[in-house]
C-alpha positions as semicolon CSV with decimal commas, in nm:
position;residue;x (nm);y (nm);z (nm)
1;M;0,002;0,005;-0,001
2;R;0,168;0,373;-0,090
3;F;0,056;0,666;0,072
4;K;0,077;1,025;-0,025
5;S;0,370;1,152;0,046
6;R;0,215;1,483;0,097
7;S;-0,054;1,355;0,380
8;L;0,225;1,176;0,540
9;G;0,479;1,469;0,531
10;A;0,224;1,751;0,660
11;I;0,131;1,500;0,952
12;F;0,452;1,385;1,037
13;F;0,584;1,716;1,038
14;A;0,342;1,867;1,250
15;F;0,352;1,657;1,521
16;L;0,744;1,629;1,534
17;V;0,793;1,982;1,533
18;L;0,833;2,092;1,903
19;S;0,856;2,445;1,908
20;F;0,607;2,700;1,809
21;S;0,589;3,077;1,775
22;I;0,374;3,185;2,117
23;E;0,367;3,514;2,265
24;S;0,653;3,664;2,499
25;A;0,456;3,597;2,774
26;S;0,359;3,212;2,779
27;A;0,737;3,180;2,722
28;L;0,834;3,324;3,080
29;V;0,996;3,049;3,309
30;R;1,107;3,045;3,644
31;I;1,451;3,080;3,734
32;K;1,476;2,787;3,949
33;D;1,416;2,573;3,603
34;I;1,712;2,718;3,403
35;A;1,990;2,792;3,675
36;D;2,121;2,561;3,927
37;L;2,298;2,722;4,233
38;R;2,635;2,652;4,272
39;G;2,728;2,386;4,488
40;M;2,395;2,243;4,488
41;R;2,526;1,913;4,289
42;S;2,474;1,547;4,334
43;N;2,812;1,296;4,399
44;Q;2,806;0,944;4,221
45;L;2,823;0,618;4,427
46;V;2,922;0,314;4,330
47;G;2,986;-0,070;4,500
48;Y;3,045;-0,400;4,434
49;G;2,775;-0,708;4,551
50;I;2,615;-0,988;4,531
51;V;2,219;-1,088;4,460
52;I;2,081;-1,431;4,605
53;G;1,776;-1,615;4,565
54;L;1,795;-1,630;4,181
55;N;1,633;-1,941;4,017
56;G;1,895;-2,084;3,831
57;S;1,961;-1,790;3,650
58;G;2,273;-1,655;3,840
59;D;2,621;-1,672;3,727
60;T;2,839;-2,013;3,677
61;M;3,108;-2,023;3,870
62;R;3,349;-2,133;3,644
63;N;3,281;-1,836;3,387
64;S;3,287;-1,581;3,672
65;P;3,540;-1,650;3,934
66;F;3,478;-1,341;4,107
67;T;3,115;-1,436;4,223
68;E;3,268;-1,771;4,361
69;Q;3,519;-1,597;4,554
70;S;3,258;-1,349;4,673
71;L;3,041;-1,593;4,830
72;Q;3,308;-1,774;4,961
73;S;3,449;-1,464;5,165
74;M;3,071;-1,381;5,242
75;L;3,043;-1,750;5,450
76;E;3,370;-1,703;5,614
77;R;3,232;-1,404;5,767
78;M;2,965;-1,588;5,875
79;G;3,150;-1,884;6,019
80;V;3,126;-2,131;5,712
81;N;3,422;-2,262;5,588
82;V;3,399;-2,312;5,192
83;R;3,749;-2,309;5,066
84;E;3,803;-2,650;5,023
85;S;3,439;-2,682;4,805
86;N;3,383;-2,630;4,475
87;L;3,092;-2,419;4,444
88;R;2,812;-2,477;4,197
89;S;2,562;-2,254;4,277
90;R;2,354;-2,083;4,017
91;N;2,126;-1,852;4,255
92;V;2,392;-1,626;4,276
93;A;2,520;-1,296;4,037
94;A;2,809;-1,042;4,107
95;V;2,670;-0,695;4,076
96;V;2,765;-0,303;4,048
97;V;2,547;-0,110;4,215
98;T;2,528;0,251;4,149
99;A;2,341;0,540;4,336
100;E;2,332;0,906;4,343
101;L;2,378;1,113;4,650
102;P;2,165;1,444;4,629
103;P;2,284;1,759;4,817
104;F;2,237;1,853;5,125
105;I;2,101;1,480;5,231
106;G;2,085;1,392;5,627
107;N;2,167;1,080;5,801
108;G;1,908;0,800;5,809
109;S;1,751;0,927;5,447
110;R;1,674;0,660;5,178
111;I;1,780;0,674;4,809
112;D;1,717;0,460;4,498
113;V;1,964;0,272;4,360
114;S;2,070;0,071;4,041
115;V;2,218;-0,268;3,972
116;G;2,332;-0,442;3,683
117;S;2,508;-0,777;3,646
118;L;2,871;-0,823;3,665
119;G;2,879;-1,175;3,517
120;D;2,690;-1,429;3,275
121;A;2,397;-1,422;3,508
122;S;2,091;-1,445;3,227
123;S;1,795;-1,258;3,496
124;L;1,815;-1,095;3,824
125;Q;1,439;-1,159;3,867
126;G;1,320;-1,214;4,236
127;G;1,671;-1,163;4,369
128;T;1,751;-1,009;4,687
129;L;2,097;-0,791;4,711
130;L;2,282;-0,808;5,000
131;V;2,425;-0,565;5,247
132;T;2,685;-0,324;4,985
133;P;2,909;-0,005;5,072
134;L;2,847;0,263;4,837
135;M;3,180;0,451;4,825
136;G;3,202;0,801;4,654
137;A;3,517;0,935;4,444
138;D;3,716;0,986;4,751
139;G;3,696;0,606;4,877
140;N;3,488;0,704;5,181
141;V;3,141;0,477;5,218
142;Y;2,860;0,746;5,213
143;A;2,546;0,480;5,170
144;V;2,503;0,127;5,233
145;A;2,234;-0,064;5,002
146;Q;1,999;-0,369;5,065
147;G;1,673;-0,515;4,952
148;S;1,470;-0,676;4,650
149;V;1,579;-0,591;4,309
150;S;1,308;-0,510;4,090
151;V;1,333;-0,570;3,743
152;S;1,134;-0,457;3,430
153;G;1,246;-0,750;3,190
154;F;1,193;-1,091;3,181
155;L;1,327;-1,400;3,036
156;A;1,161;-1,694;2,906
157;E;1,338;-1,996;2,743
158;G;1,289;-2,359;2,680
159;D;1,457;-2,622;2,517
160;A;1,389;-2,530;2,160
161;G;1,365;-2,152;2,182
162;S;1,360;-1,804;2,371
163;L;1,219;-1,480;2,444
164;T;1,371;-1,180;2,615
165;Q;1,212;-0,853;2,674
166;G;1,345;-0,555;2,825
167;V;1,697;-0,627;3,054
168;P;1,631;-0,866;3,296
169;T;2,016;-0,824;3,392
170;A;1,995;-0,497;3,560
171;G;1,723;-0,332;3,786
172;S;1,670;-0,163;4,064
173;V;1,586;-0,133;4,440
174;P;1,383;0,167;4,551
175;N;1,460;0,331;4,873
176;G;1,747;0,040;4,880
177;A;2,011;0,256;5,015
178;L;2,062;0,438;5,375
179;I;2,227;0,737;5,399
180;E;2,534;0,670;5,664
181;K;2,760;1,000;5,601
182;T;2,691;1,342;5,456
183;L;2,879;1,587;5,290
184;P;3,014;1,894;5,464
185;D;2,725;2,181;5,459
186;Y;2,904;2,486;5,316
187;F;2,568;2,646;5,193
188;S;2,473;2,827;5,515
189;S;2,834;3,014;5,533
190;L;2,861;3,120;5,174
191;P;2,866;3,488;5,159
192;Q;2,770;3,502;4,789
193;L;2,547;3,301;4,586
194;V;2,624;3,218;4,208
195;L;2,352;3,079;3,953
196;E;2,464;2,891;3,683
197;L;2,268;2,817;3,357
198;K;2,186;2,528;3,243
199;N;2,165;2,644;2,898
200;P;2,449;2,906;2,885
201;D;2,347;3,234;2,692
202;F;2,461;3,577;2,704
203;K;2,134;3,733;2,681
204;T;1,976;3,447;2,905
205;A;2,212;3,577;3,207
206;I;2,150;3,927;3,164
207;R;1,799;3,915;3,192
208;V;1,832;3,709;3,520
209;T;2,067;3,966;3,625
210;D;1,814;4,206;3,552
211;A;1,496;4,047;3,687
212;I;1,689;3,975;4,044
213;N;1,783;4,339;4,037
214;A;1,458;4,455;3,964
215;F;1,304;4,232;4,235
216;S;1,636;4,317;4,523
217;L;1,609;4,719;4,439
218;N;1,189;4,738;4,525
219;R;1,221;4,456;4,837
220;Y;1,569;4,551;4,992
221;G;1,621;4,888;4,823
222;M;1,975;4,751;4,667
223;K;2,069;4,558;4,363
224;L;2,236;4,268;4,469
225;A;2,307;4,045;4,120
226;S;2,595;4,086;3,880
227;E;2,666;3,882;3,548
228;Q;2,997;3,714;3,560
229;D;2,992;3,557;3,241
230;Y;2,774;3,403;2,953
231;R;2,721;3,106;3,201
232;S;2,712;3,240;3,618
233;V;2,531;3,515;3,766
234;Q;2,646;3,639;4,087
235;V;2,363;3,722;4,363
236;Q;2,519;3,909;4,702
237;R;2,265;3,770;5,001
238;P;2,129;4,078;5,201
239;A;2,200;4,113;5,557
240;G;1,946;3,964;5,839
241;I;1,799;3,706;5,620
242;S;1,916;3,360;5,574
243;S;2,040;3,212;5,244
244;V;1,789;2,970;5,215
245;R;1,496;3,225;5,234
246;F;1,644;3,434;5,034
247;I;1,689;3,158;4,752
248;S;1,313;3,051;4,767
249;Q;1,286;3,430;4,699
250;I;1,439;3,468;4,373
251;E;1,409;3,130;4,192
252;G;1,043;3,188;4,145
253;L;1,095;3,518;3,973
254;M;1,020;3,494;3,576
255;V;1,241;3,547;3,324
256;Q;1,225;3,472;2,910
257;P;1,526;3,284;2,834
258;D;1,740;3,313;2,450
259;T;1,757;3,006;2,292
260;P;1,999;2,983;1,968
261;A;1,849;2,881;1,645
262;R;1,911;2,525;1,559
263;V;1,808;2,235;1,352
264;V;1,812;1,910;1,516
265;V;1,799;1,586;1,272
266;D;1,811;1,235;1,354
267;E;1,817;1,023;1,012
268;R;1,792;0,671;1,189
269;T;1,454;0,766;1,331
270;G;1,331;1,008;1,082
271;T;1,263;1,299;1,382
272;V;1,302;1,633;1,318
273;V;1,329;1,945;1,546
274;I;1,311;2,297;1,457
275;G;1,398;2,576;1,697
276;Q;1,189;2,896;1,699
277;N;1,426;3,119;1,611
278;V;1,528;2,943;1,278
279;R;1,493;3,135;0,964
280;I;1,516;3,079;0,603
281;S;1,631;3,303;0,338
282;T;1,380;3,266;0,052
283;V;1,482;3,010;-0,178
284;A;1,315;2,812;-0,447
285;V;1,316;2,456;-0,386
286;T;1,165;2,127;-0,592
287;H;1,174;1,773;-0,468
288;G;1,094;1,482;-0,709
289;N;1,117;1,071;-0,630
290;L;1,270;0,834;-0,855
291;T;1,144;0,480;-0,802
292;V;1,298;0,188;-0,981
293;R;1,106;-0,120;-0,941
294;V;1,240;-0,474;-1,059
295;S;1,087;-0,767;-1,075
296;E;1,197;-1,140;-1,141
297;R;0,951;-1,364;-1,321
298;P;1,177;-1,663;-1,446
299;E;0,965;-1,924;-1,673
300;V;1,041;-2,313;-1,761
301;S;1,106;-2,416;-2,061
302;Q;1,021;-2,756;-2,188
303;P;1,095;-2,951;-2,496
304;A;0,868;-3,113;-2,731
305;P;0,624;-3,412;-2,619
306;F;0,837;-3,728;-2,700
307;S;1,137;-3,525;-2,809
308;K;1,457;-3,731;-2,794
309;Q;1,663;-3,393;-2,748
310;G;1,597;-3,109;-2,526
311;E;1,622;-3,045;-2,183
312;T;1,390;-2,827;-1,939
313;T;1,548;-2,528;-1,861
314;V;1,436;-2,193;-1,649
315;V;1,476;-1,887;-1,864
316;P;1,505;-1,587;-1,635
317;R;1,292;-1,311;-1,674
318;T;1,375;-0,937;-1,571
319;D;1,079;-0,665;-1,585
320;I;1,214;-0,292;-1,495
321;D;0,961;-0,008;-1,444
322;V;1,094;0,316;-1,379
323;Q;0,839;0,585;-1,201
324;Q;0,923;0,929;-1,144
325;E;0,706;1,193;-0,958
326;E;0,645;1,546;-1,077
327;G;0,845;1,761;-0,875
328;Q;0,697;2,140;-0,856
329;L;0,926;2,434;-0,778
330;Q;0,820;2,616;-0,461
331;L;0,923;2,943;-0,309
332;L;1,037;2,886;0,034
333;G;1,113;3,125;0,297
334;G;1,011;3,223;0,678
335;T;1,030;3,509;0,897
336;D;0,905;3,324;1,170
337;L;0,830;2,917;1,248
338;Q;0,504;2,903;1,170
339;T;0,553;3,019;0,796
340;L;0,863;2,808;0,748
341;V;0,624;2,491;0,878
342;R;0,379;2,603;0,614
343;G;0,627;2,636;0,353
344;L;0,752;2,286;0,433
345;N;0,396;2,144;0,449
346;R;0,307;2,307;0,139
347;I;0,591;2,121;-0,081
348;G;0,420;1,794;0,052
349;L;0,738;1,555;0,147
350;K;0,800;1,239;0,379
351;P;1,043;1,256;0,659
352;S;1,392;1,152;0,410
353;G;1,265;1,460;0,210
354;I;1,231;1,698;0,444
355;I;1,569;1,614;0,580
356;A;1,697;1,596;0,285
357;I;1,573;1,966;0,187
358;L;1,693;2,067;0,494
359;Q;2,058;1,970;0,462
360;A;2,082;2,116;0,114
361;I;1,937;2,449;0,259
362;K;2,221;2,498;0,464
363;Q;2,474;2,392;0,190
364;A;2,312;2,695;-0,020
365;G;2,375;2,950;0,285
366;A;1,979;2,967;0,300
367;L;1,920;2,801;0,668
368;Q;2,012;3,092;0,921
369;A;2,055;2,823;1,181
370;T;2,306;2,542;1,342
371;L;2,229;2,239;1,168
372;V;2,298;1,900;1,421
373;V;2,265;1,587;1,221
374;K;2,255;1,287;1,433
């Protein structure tokens, strides 16, 4: 079944263009959504542990000697001597446990952990993670993880086949880690606060600075913010107020971030995302599709009845059909996103055609934006 390229291209493009030309008031966002406070960062934790209770889907001791050594060490700590024994259990798997230590978290709090198989286990479904210390980059233990492993994927197999959905060798333990040690709290003693933009931009930094100064001038009678560079804005905490209360006041201020003109193209999935500030100089575009269809229809040639000579042979027959759709020359150009989308939809293209035209327009120098091809 063949679809008309015009309808498919229009529907696809209408759903995949994620940016729209909207009023400036509706583009306002909170400072807390576009900037982070310097020092408020998570820290990575990692640990090595074992998962028990697997239904014959664990590591093979012969192929994963580290699993056997871990099991022997654990049993020896519990008073069981198995050094001279050959362990052949398939209910144990060695895993690597990872987690993120959030900023300003306190002792006794719980965080989620991720678990991934280290050996040749086929599934972690139904397993239980034993006590696993989680260390930071400095080698200190900040949390201890333990609990039942939750796996979203599954593995079903029989004598003649198997079915795998998702990744059964990776899972998580919700609230599985208990915080034992926290990082030092330098937040309350900071004389100055620095906001770092998630998407650095000079104009956005200026707008954040102006918004904070307008608030502080009206509330405290002085300007408290100054831009450092295109990424960071320095804010001075006023006297007589805590840093927590002051940050809660300015993080809700509304600003309009500025974004660069950018077109992102994913050739593998056919995804096209066009930013709001993308402009195209007026160009003439045509796009014609050439289809070549090759069909093989072999025929059997047989000799006449009661013939003493001749052999039955297969004679190849090849049919080649060439179809080329008419391409109309269209003027394409837009001063805003809506005009650009209407121009591309008017041509009527499939996703691959839209991607090809955008790349050609960029090479012609008419696309006033950065083209990112994945």
